[in-house]
Amino acid sequence: LCLNRPPSDEELSHLTGFYQKAIERFKADPEKAKNVATKPLGMLPEGSDVTELAALTMVGNVLLNLDEMLMKR
């Protein structure tokens, strides 16, 4: 949805790898995961997986910061 086109296989592979690495990093540092997932948004819904939400936050940041997201080429 961000780019109004499906990702290429290479793009999807990079993004999936980034997500998996983020999961690993946040599992190793739960406090950092909590900070990423909650600041500045606030408390997480009860029962949420803070590690997954932090990793998805990072993926969302990557997508929203793509040049292609900001301008049409």
XYZ file of C-alpha atoms in Angstrom:
73
model
C 0.000 0.000 0.000
C 2.811 2.429 0.744
C 4.195 2.316 -2.768
C 1.011 1.527 -4.667
C 2.693 -1.556 -6.141
C 3.653 -5.004 -4.933
C 7.242 -5.423 -3.731
C 9.783 -7.191 -5.902
C 11.071 -10.537 -4.643
C 14.360 -8.872 -3.696
C 12.632 -6.060 -1.789
C 10.438 -8.532 0.063
C 13.467 -10.651 0.934
C 15.332 -7.640 2.338
C 12.335 -6.471 4.347
C 11.627 -9.936 5.727
C 15.276 -10.328 6.718
C 15.219 -6.919 8.402
C 12.106 -7.956 10.351
C 13.713 -11.216 11.505
C 16.885 -9.430 12.638
C 14.791 -6.866 14.511
C 12.926 -9.678 16.283
C 16.246 -11.200 17.355
C 17.616 -7.866 18.576
C 14.483 -7.020 20.538
C 14.272 -10.484 22.112
C 17.789 -9.867 23.425
C 16.826 -6.440 24.799
C 13.187 -6.381 25.978
C 13.515 -2.921 27.510
C 14.586 -1.463 24.171
C 11.681 -3.279 22.500
C 9.283 -1.702 24.978
C 10.716 1.766 24.326
C 10.449 1.389 20.553
C 6.916 -0.006 20.711
C 5.511 2.489 23.214
C 7.254 5.848 22.798
C 5.582 8.186 21.950
C 2.401 6.148 21.394
C 1.771 5.042 24.952
C 0.887 1.741 26.568
C 0.415 -1.414 24.516
C -2.843 -3.336 24.441
C -2.979 -6.080 27.059
C -1.537 -9.363 25.827
C 0.504 -7.727 23.043
C 3.850 -9.177 22.021
C 6.173 -6.223 22.623
C 8.985 -7.814 20.601
C 6.794 -8.257 17.541
C 5.299 -4.781 17.824
C 8.748 -3.200 18.117
C 9.958 -5.107 15.045
C 6.857 -4.096 13.081
C 7.431 -0.491 14.148
C 10.912 -0.680 12.635
C 9.541 -2.174 9.397
C 6.917 0.569 9.238
C 9.628 3.195 9.686
C 11.600 1.709 6.803
C 8.573 1.727 4.501
C 7.527 5.252 5.398
C 11.045 6.586 4.869
C 11.482 5.209 1.360
C 12.070 7.899 -1.273
C 9.413 6.194 -3.367
C 6.905 6.692 -0.563
C 7.532 10.429 -0.518
C 7.636 11.213 -4.228
C 6.349 9.703 -7.416
C 8.981 8.814 -9.990
